[in-house]
Amino acid sequence: MYQGSCLCGKVKYEIHGELGPIGLCHCSRCRKANGTAFLAAAQVNPDEFKLVSGQECLGDYESSAGVHRVFCKHCGSPLFSRRPGPAVVMRLRIGTLDTPLQAKAQSHIFFADRAPWFEFQDDAPKYAQRPM
Ligand SMILES: [Zn+2]
Ligand SMILES: [Zn+2]
């Protein structure tokens, strides 16, 4: 089980399952939404995600058609994205985890759009856009 929370601690969650591979996204939307060089996220099964507290603090911004970025309205921490549909896709912002992760990042996507001020020295595959 994994536990996580936002910066102010009002939002707390648990994941009763495994995380998907860690992906780093360098697209401009992710850079802006997180105020940093890239987003670190992992897919989680929505059925295994349990909000422990802070439901009333959740804000939701549709950054592109069908993609909702969910954050804490009190402290601004980005928490996860949600793409509704027949199979809801939920991507957790893993920087909000309180449980330490052993896994390393598996891939970089939209690497062509990366911030020029940070050098990457890892061996994870780097895709110019989204891998097919
Ligand atoms: Zn918060
Ligand atoms: Zn992105």
Coordinates of N, CA, C and O and ligand atoms in Angstrom, one line a residue:
M1 N 0.8 -1.2 0.0 CA 0.0 0.0 0.0 C 0.9 1.2 0.0 O 1.9 1.3 0.6
Y2 N 0.5 2.2 -0.8 CA 1.2 3.5 -0.8 C 0.4 4.6 -0.2 O -0.9 4.6 -0.3
Q3 N 1.0 5.5 0.4 CA 0.3 6.7 1.0 C 0.9 8.0 0.4 O 2.1 8.0 0.1
G4 N 0.1 9.0 0.3 CA 0.6 10.2 -0.2 C -0.3 11.4 0.3 O -1.4 11.2 0.9
S5 N 0.2 12.6 0.1 CA -0.5 13.8 0.5 C -0.1 15.0 -0.2 O 1.0 15.0 -0.9
C6 N -0.9 16.1 -0.1 CA -0.5 17.3 -0.7 C 0.5 18.1 0.2 O 0.7 17.7 1.3
L7 N 0.9 19.2 -0.2 CA 1.9 20.0 0.6 C 1.3 20.4 1.9 O 1.9 20.4 3.0
C8 N 0.0 20.9 1.9 CA -0.6 21.4 3.2 C -1.1 20.2 4.0 O -1.4 20.4 5.2
G9 N -1.2 19.1 3.5 CA -1.7 17.9 4.2 C -3.2 17.7 4.3 O -3.6 16.7 4.9
K10 N -3.9 18.6 3.7 CA -5.4 18.5 3.8 C -5.9 17.3 2.9 O -6.8 16.6 3.3
V11 N -5.2 17.1 1.8 CA -5.5 15.9 0.9 C -4.6 14.8 1.3 O -3.4 14.9 1.2
K12 N -5.2 13.6 1.6 CA -4.4 12.4 1.9 C -5.1 11.3 1.1 O -6.3 11.2 0.9
Y13 N -4.2 10.4 0.5 CA -4.7 9.3 -0.3 C -3.9 8.1 0.0 O -2.8 8.1 0.5
E14 N -4.5 6.9 -0.4 CA -3.8 5.6 -0.3 C -4.0 4.9 -1.7 O -5.0 5.1 -2.3
I15 N -3.1 4.1 -2.0 CA -3.2 3.3 -3.2 C -3.1 1.8 -2.8 O -2.0 1.4 -2.3
H16 N -4.1 1.1 -3.0 CA -4.1 -0.3 -2.6 C -3.9 -1.2 -3.8 O -4.8 -1.9 -4.3
G17 N -2.7 -1.0 -4.3 CA -2.3 -1.8 -5.5 C -1.0 -1.3 -5.9 O -0.3 -0.6 -5.2
E18 N -0.6 -1.7 -7.2 CA 0.7 -1.4 -7.7 C 0.6 -0.1 -8.6 O -0.4 0.2 -9.1
L19 N 1.8 0.6 -8.7 CA 1.9 1.7 -9.6 C 2.3 1.2 -10.9 O 3.1 0.3 -11.0
G20 N 1.9 1.9 -12.0 CA 2.5 1.6 -13.3 C 3.9 2.1 -13.4 O 4.4 2.7 -12.4
P21 N 4.6 1.9 -14.5 CA 5.9 2.4 -14.7 C 6.0 4.0 -14.6 O 5.0 4.7 -15.0
I22 N 7.1 4.5 -14.0 CA 7.2 5.9 -13.9 C 7.6 6.5 -15.2 O 8.6 6.1 -15.8
G23 N 6.8 7.5 -15.6 CA 7.2 8.2 -16.8 C 7.4 9.7 -16.5 O 6.8 10.3 -15.6
L24 N 8.3 10.3 -17.3 CA 8.6 11.7 -17.1 C 8.1 12.4 -18.4 O 8.5 12.0 -19.5
C25 N 7.2 13.4 -18.2 CA 6.7 14.1 -19.4 C 7.2 15.5 -19.4 O 7.2 16.3 -18.4
H26 N 7.8 15.9 -20.6 CA 8.4 17.2 -20.8 C 7.5 18.2 -21.6 O 8.0 19.2 -22.0
C27 N 6.3 17.8 -21.8 CA 5.4 18.7 -22.6 C 5.2 20.0 -21.9 O 5.4 20.1 -20.7
S28 N 4.9 21.1 -22.7 CA 4.8 22.4 -22.1 C 3.7 22.5 -21.1 O 3.8 23.2 -20.1
R29 N 2.6 21.7 -21.3 CA 1.5 21.8 -20.3 C 1.9 21.2 -19.0 O 1.6 21.8 -17.9
C30 N 2.7 20.1 -19.0 CA 3.1 19.5 -17.8 C 4.2 20.4 -17.1 O 4.2 20.5 -15.9
R31 N 5.0 21.0 -17.9 CA 6.0 21.9 -17.3 C 5.3 23.1 -16.5 O 5.6 23.4 -15.4
K32 N 4.3 23.7 -17.2 CA 3.6 24.8 -16.6 C 2.8 24.3 -15.4 O 2.8 25.0 -14.3
A33 N 2.1 23.2 -15.5 CA 1.2 22.7 -14.4 C 2.0 22.4 -13.2 O 1.4 22.4 -12.1
N34 N 3.3 22.1 -13.3 CA 4.1 21.7 -12.2 C 5.2 22.7 -11.9 O 5.8 22.6 -10.9
G35 N 5.3 23.7 -12.7 CA 6.3 24.8 -12.4 C 7.7 24.3 -12.4 O 8.5 24.9 -11.8
T36 N 8.0 23.3 -13.2 CA 9.3 22.7 -13.2 C 9.7 22.1 -14.5 O 8.9 22.3 -15.5
A37 N 10.8 21.4 -14.6 CA 11.3 21.0 -15.9 C 10.5 19.8 -16.5 O 10.4 19.7 -17.7
F38 N 9.9 19.0 -15.6 CA 9.1 17.9 -16.2 C 8.2 17.3 -15.1 O 8.3 17.6 -13.9
L39 N 7.2 16.6 -15.6 CA 6.3 15.9 -14.7 C 6.7 14.5 -14.5 O 7.1 13.8 -15.4
A40 N 6.6 14.0 -13.2 CA 6.9 12.6 -12.9 C 5.5 12.0 -12.5 O 4.9 12.4 -11.6
A41 N 5.1 11.0 -13.3 CA 3.8 10.4 -13.0 C 3.8 8.9 -13.2 O 4.7 8.3 -13.9
A42 N 2.9 8.2 -12.6 CA 2.7 6.8 -12.8 C 1.2 6.5 -12.8 O 0.4 7.1 -12.1
Q43 N 0.8 5.6 -13.7 CA -0.6 5.3 -13.8 C -1.0 4.4 -12.6 O -0.3 3.6 -12.1
V44 N -2.2 4.7 -12.1 CA -2.8 3.9 -11.0 C -4.2 3.5 -11.4 O -4.8 4.1 -12.2
N45 N -4.6 2.4 -10.8 CA -5.9 1.9 -11.1 C -6.9 2.7 -10.2 O -6.8 2.7 -9.0
P46 N -7.9 3.4 -10.8 CA -8.8 4.3 -10.1 C -9.5 3.5 -9.0 O -9.9 4.1 -8.0
D47 N -9.8 2.2 -9.2 CA -10.4 1.4 -8.2 C -9.6 1.1 -7.0 O -10.1 0.8 -5.9
E48 N -8.3 1.3 -7.1 CA -7.3 1.1 -6.0 C -6.9 2.4 -5.3 O -6.1 2.3 -4.4
F49 N -7.4 3.5 -5.8 CA -7.1 4.8 -5.3 C -8.1 5.2 -4.3 O -9.3 5.2 -4.6
K50 N -7.7 5.5 -3.0 CA -8.7 5.8 -2.0 C -8.3 7.2 -1.4 O -7.2 7.4 -0.9
L51 N -9.3 8.1 -1.6 CA -9.1 9.4 -1.0 C -9.4 9.3 0.5 O -10.5 9.0 0.9
V52 N -8.4 9.6 1.4 CA -8.6 9.5 2.8 C -9.2 10.7 3.4 O -10.0 10.7 4.3
S53 N -8.7 11.9 2.9 CA -9.3 13.2 3.3 C -9.1 14.2 2.3 O -8.3 14.1 1.3
G54 N -9.8 15.3 2.4 CA -9.6 16.5 1.5 C -10.4 16.5 0.2 O -10.2 17.3 -0.6
Q55 N -11.5 15.7 0.2 CA -12.4 15.8 -1.0 C -12.8 17.2 -1.4 O -12.8 17.6 -2.5
E56 N -13.1 18.0 -0.3 CA -13.6 19.4 -0.5 C -12.5 20.3 -1.1 O -12.8 21.4 -1.5
C57 N -11.2 19.9 -1.0 CA -10.1 20.7 -1.4 C -9.7 20.4 -2.9 O -8.8 21.1 -3.4
L58 N -10.3 19.4 -3.5 CA -9.8 19.0 -4.8 C -10.3 20.0 -5.9 O -11.5 20.2 -6.0
G59 N -9.4 20.6 -6.6 CA -9.7 21.4 -7.8 C -9.5 20.6 -9.0 O -8.7 19.6 -9.0
D60 N -10.1 21.0 -10.1 CA -10.1 20.2 -11.3 C -9.9 21.2 -12.5 O -10.8 22.1 -12.7
Y61 N -8.9 21.1 -13.3 CA -8.7 21.9 -14.4 C -8.6 21.1 -15.7 O -7.7 20.2 -15.8
E62 N -9.4 21.3 -16.7 CA -9.4 20.5 -17.9 C -8.4 21.2 -18.8 O -8.6 22.2 -19.5
S63 N -7.1 20.7 -18.9 CA -6.0 21.4 -19.6 C -6.0 21.1 -21.1 O -5.5 21.9 -21.9
S64 N -6.6 20.0 -21.5 CA -6.9 19.7 -22.9 C -8.1 18.8 -22.9 O -8.4 18.3 -21.9
A65 N -8.7 18.7 -24.1 CA -10.0 18.1 -24.1 C -10.0 16.7 -23.4 O -9.2 15.8 -23.9
G66 N -10.7 16.5 -22.4 CA -10.8 15.2 -21.7 C -9.7 14.9 -20.7 O -9.8 13.9 -20.1
V67 N -8.8 15.8 -20.6 CA -7.7 15.6 -19.6 C -7.9 16.5 -18.4 O -7.8 17.8 -18.6
H68 N -8.2 16.0 -17.3 CA -8.5 16.8 -16.1 C -7.3 16.7 -15.1 O -6.9 15.6 -14.7
R69 N -6.7 17.9 -14.8 CA -5.6 17.9 -13.8 C -6.2 18.3 -12.5 O -6.8 19.3 -12.3
V70 N -6.0 17.4 -11.5 CA -6.6 17.6 -10.2 C -5.5 18.0 -9.2 O -4.4 17.4 -9.2
F71 N -5.8 19.0 -8.4 CA -4.9 19.6 -7.5 C -5.5 20.0 -6.2 O -6.8 20.0 -6.1
C72 N -4.7 20.3 -5.2 CA -5.3 20.8 -3.9 C -5.5 22.3 -4.1 O -4.6 23.1 -4.4
K73 N -6.8 22.8 -3.8 CA -7.1 24.2 -4.0 C -6.5 25.0 -2.9 O -6.4 26.2 -3.0
H74 N -6.1 24.4 -1.8 CA -5.6 25.1 -0.6 C -4.1 25.4 -0.8 O -3.6 26.5 -0.7
C75 N -3.3 24.4 -1.2 CA -1.8 24.6 -1.4 C -1.3 24.6 -2.8 O -0.2 24.9 -3.0
G76 N -2.2 24.1 -3.7 CA -1.8 24.1 -5.1 C -1.0 22.9 -5.6 O -0.7 22.8 -6.8
S77 N -0.8 21.9 -4.7 CA -0.1 20.7 -5.2 C -0.8 20.0 -6.3 O -2.0 19.7 -6.1
P78 N -0.1 19.6 -7.4 CA -0.7 18.8 -8.4 C -0.8 17.4 -7.8 O 0.2 16.9 -7.3
L79 N -1.9 16.7 -8.0 CA -2.1 15.4 -7.4 C -2.2 14.2 -8.4 O -1.5 13.2 -8.3
F80 N -3.1 14.4 -9.4 CA -3.2 13.4 -10.4 C -4.0 14.0 -11.6 O -4.6 15.0 -11.5
S81 N -3.9 13.3 -12.7 CA -4.7 13.6 -13.8 C -5.7 12.5 -14.0 O -5.5 11.3 -13.6
R82 N -6.9 12.8 -14.7 CA -7.9 11.9 -14.8 C -8.5 12.1 -16.2 O -8.8 13.2 -16.6
R83 N -8.6 11.0 -16.9 CA -9.2 11.0 -18.2 C -10.4 10.1 -18.2 O -10.3 8.9 -18.2
P84 N -11.6 10.7 -18.1 CA -12.8 9.9 -18.0 C -13.1 9.1 -19.3 O -12.6 9.5 -20.3
G85 N -13.8 8.1 -19.2 CA -14.2 7.3 -20.4 C -14.6 5.9 -20.0 O -14.7 5.7 -18.7
P86 N -14.8 5.0 -20.9 CA -15.1 3.7 -20.5 C -14.1 3.1 -19.6 O -14.4 2.4 -18.6
A87 N -12.8 3.4 -19.8 CA -11.7 3.0 -18.9 C -11.1 4.3 -18.4 O -10.4 4.9 -19.2
V88 N -11.4 4.7 -17.2 CA -10.8 5.9 -16.6 C -9.3 5.7 -16.5 O -8.8 4.7 -16.0
V89 N -8.5 6.7 -17.0 CA -7.1 6.7 -16.9 C -6.7 7.7 -15.9 O -7.0 8.9 -16.0
M90 N -5.9 7.2 -14.9 CA -5.6 8.1 -13.8 C -4.0 8.1 -13.6 O -3.5 7.0 -13.5
R91 N -3.4 9.2 -13.7 CA -2.0 9.3 -13.6 C -1.5 10.1 -12.4 O -1.7 11.3 -12.3
L92 N -1.0 9.4 -11.4 CA -0.6 10.0 -10.1 C 0.7 10.8 -10.3 O 1.6 10.4 -10.9
R93 N 0.7 12.0 -9.6 CA 1.9 12.8 -9.6 C 2.7 12.3 -8.4 O 2.4 12.5 -7.2
I94 N 3.8 11.5 -8.8 CA 4.4 10.7 -7.7 C 5.3 11.5 -6.7 O 5.7 10.9 -5.7
G95 N 5.5 12.8 -7.0 CA 6.2 13.6 -6.0 C 5.3 13.8 -4.8 O 5.8 14.3 -3.8
T96 N 4.0 13.5 -4.8 CA 3.2 13.6 -3.7 C 3.1 12.4 -2.8 O 2.5 12.4 -1.8
L97 N 3.9 11.3 -3.2 CA 3.9 10.1 -2.4 C 4.7 10.3 -1.1 O 5.7 11.0 -1.1
D98 N 4.2 9.8 0.0 CA 4.9 9.8 1.2 C 5.7 8.5 1.4 O 6.7 8.4 2.1
T99 N 5.2 7.4 0.8 CA 5.9 6.1 0.8 C 7.0 6.2 -0.2 O 6.8 6.5 -1.4
P100 N 8.2 5.8 0.3 CA 9.4 5.9 -0.7 C 9.2 4.8 -1.8 O 8.7 3.7 -1.6
L101 N 9.6 5.2 -3.0 CA 9.6 4.3 -4.1 C 11.0 3.8 -4.4 O 11.9 4.5 -4.4
Q102 N 11.0 2.5 -4.8 CA 12.3 1.9 -5.2 C 12.5 2.0 -6.7 O 13.6 2.1 -7.2
A103 N 11.4 2.0 -7.4 CA 11.5 2.0 -8.9 C 12.1 3.3 -9.4 O 12.1 4.3 -8.8
K104 N 12.8 3.2 -10.6 CA 13.3 4.4 -11.3 C 12.5 4.7 -12.5 O 11.7 3.9 -13.0
A105 N 12.6 5.9 -12.9 CA 11.9 6.4 -14.1 C 12.2 5.5 -15.3 O 13.3 5.1 -15.5
Q106 N 11.1 5.1 -16.1 CA 11.3 4.2 -17.2 C 11.4 4.9 -18.5 O 11.9 4.3 -19.5
S107 N 10.8 6.1 -18.6 CA 10.9 6.7 -20.0 C 10.7 8.2 -19.8 O 10.1 8.7 -18.8
H108 N 11.1 8.9 -20.9 CA 10.9 10.3 -21.0 C 10.0 10.5 -22.3 O 10.3 9.9 -23.3
I109 N 8.9 11.2 -22.1 CA 8.1 11.5 -23.3 C 8.0 13.0 -23.6 O 8.2 13.8 -22.7
F110 N 7.7 13.3 -24.8 CA 7.8 14.7 -25.3 C 9.1 15.4 -25.0 O 9.2 16.5 -24.6
F111 N 10.2 14.5 -25.2 CA 11.5 15.0 -24.8 C 11.9 16.1 -25.7 O 12.8 17.0 -25.4
A112 N 11.3 16.2 -26.9 CA 11.7 17.3 -27.9 C 11.3 18.7 -27.3 O 11.8 19.7 -27.7
D113 N 10.3 18.6 -26.4 CA 9.8 19.9 -25.8 C 10.5 20.3 -24.5 O 10.0 21.2 -23.8
R114 N 11.5 19.6 -24.1 CA 12.1 19.7 -22.8 C 12.7 21.1 -22.5 O 13.1 21.8 -23.5
A115 N 12.8 21.4 -21.2 CA 13.4 22.7 -20.8 C 14.9 22.6 -21.1 O 15.5 21.6 -20.8
P116 N 15.5 23.6 -21.7 CA 16.9 23.6 -22.1 C 17.9 23.7 -20.9 O 19.1 23.5 -21.1
W117 N 17.4 24.0 -19.8 CA 18.2 24.3 -18.6 C 18.5 23.2 -17.7 O 19.1 23.4 -16.6
F118 N 18.1 22.0 -18.1 CA 18.4 20.8 -17.2 C 19.0 19.7 -18.1 O 18.5 19.4 -19.1
E119 N 20.1 19.1 -17.6 CA 20.8 18.1 -18.3 C 20.4 16.7 -17.8 O 20.4 16.5 -16.6
F120 N 20.0 15.8 -18.7 CA 19.6 14.4 -18.3 C 20.7 13.5 -18.5 O 21.3 13.5 -19.6
Q121 N 21.1 12.7 -17.5 CA 22.2 11.7 -17.7 C 21.8 10.3 -17.5 O 22.6 9.4 -17.3
D122 N 20.5 10.1 -17.4 CA 20.0 8.7 -17.1 C 19.9 7.9 -18.4 O 20.0 8.5 -19.5
D123 N 19.7 6.6 -18.3 CA 19.6 5.8 -19.5 C 18.2 5.5 -20.0 O 18.0 4.7 -20.9
A124 N 17.2 6.0 -19.3 CA 15.8 5.7 -19.7 C 15.6 6.2 -21.1 O 16.1 7.2 -21.5
P125 N 14.8 5.5 -21.9 CA 14.5 5.9 -23.3 C 13.9 7.2 -23.4 O 13.1 7.6 -22.5
K126 N 14.3 8.0 -24.4 CA 13.8 9.4 -24.5 C 13.0 9.5 -25.9 O 13.6 9.3 -26.9
Y127 N 11.7 9.7 -25.8 CA 10.9 9.7 -27.0 C 10.6 11.2 -27.3 O 10.2 12.0 -26.4
A128 N 10.8 11.6 -28.5 CA 10.6 13.0 -28.9 C 9.1 13.4 -28.6 O 8.9 14.5 -28.2
Q129 N 8.2 12.5 -28.9 CA 6.8 12.8 -28.5 C 6.2 11.6 -27.6 O 6.9 11.3 -26.7
R130 N 5.1 11.1 -28.0 CA 4.6 10.0 -27.2 C 4.9 8.7 -28.0 O 4.7 8.7 -29.2
P131 N 5.4 7.7 -27.3 CA 5.8 6.5 -28.1 C 4.5 5.8 -28.6 O 3.5 5.9 -27.9
M132 N 4.6 5.2 -29.8 CA 3.4 4.6 -30.4 C 3.1 3.3 -29.7 O 3.9 2.6 -29.2
Ligands
ZN1 ZN -3.0 20.9 0.1
ZN2 ZN 2.9 16.2 -20.5

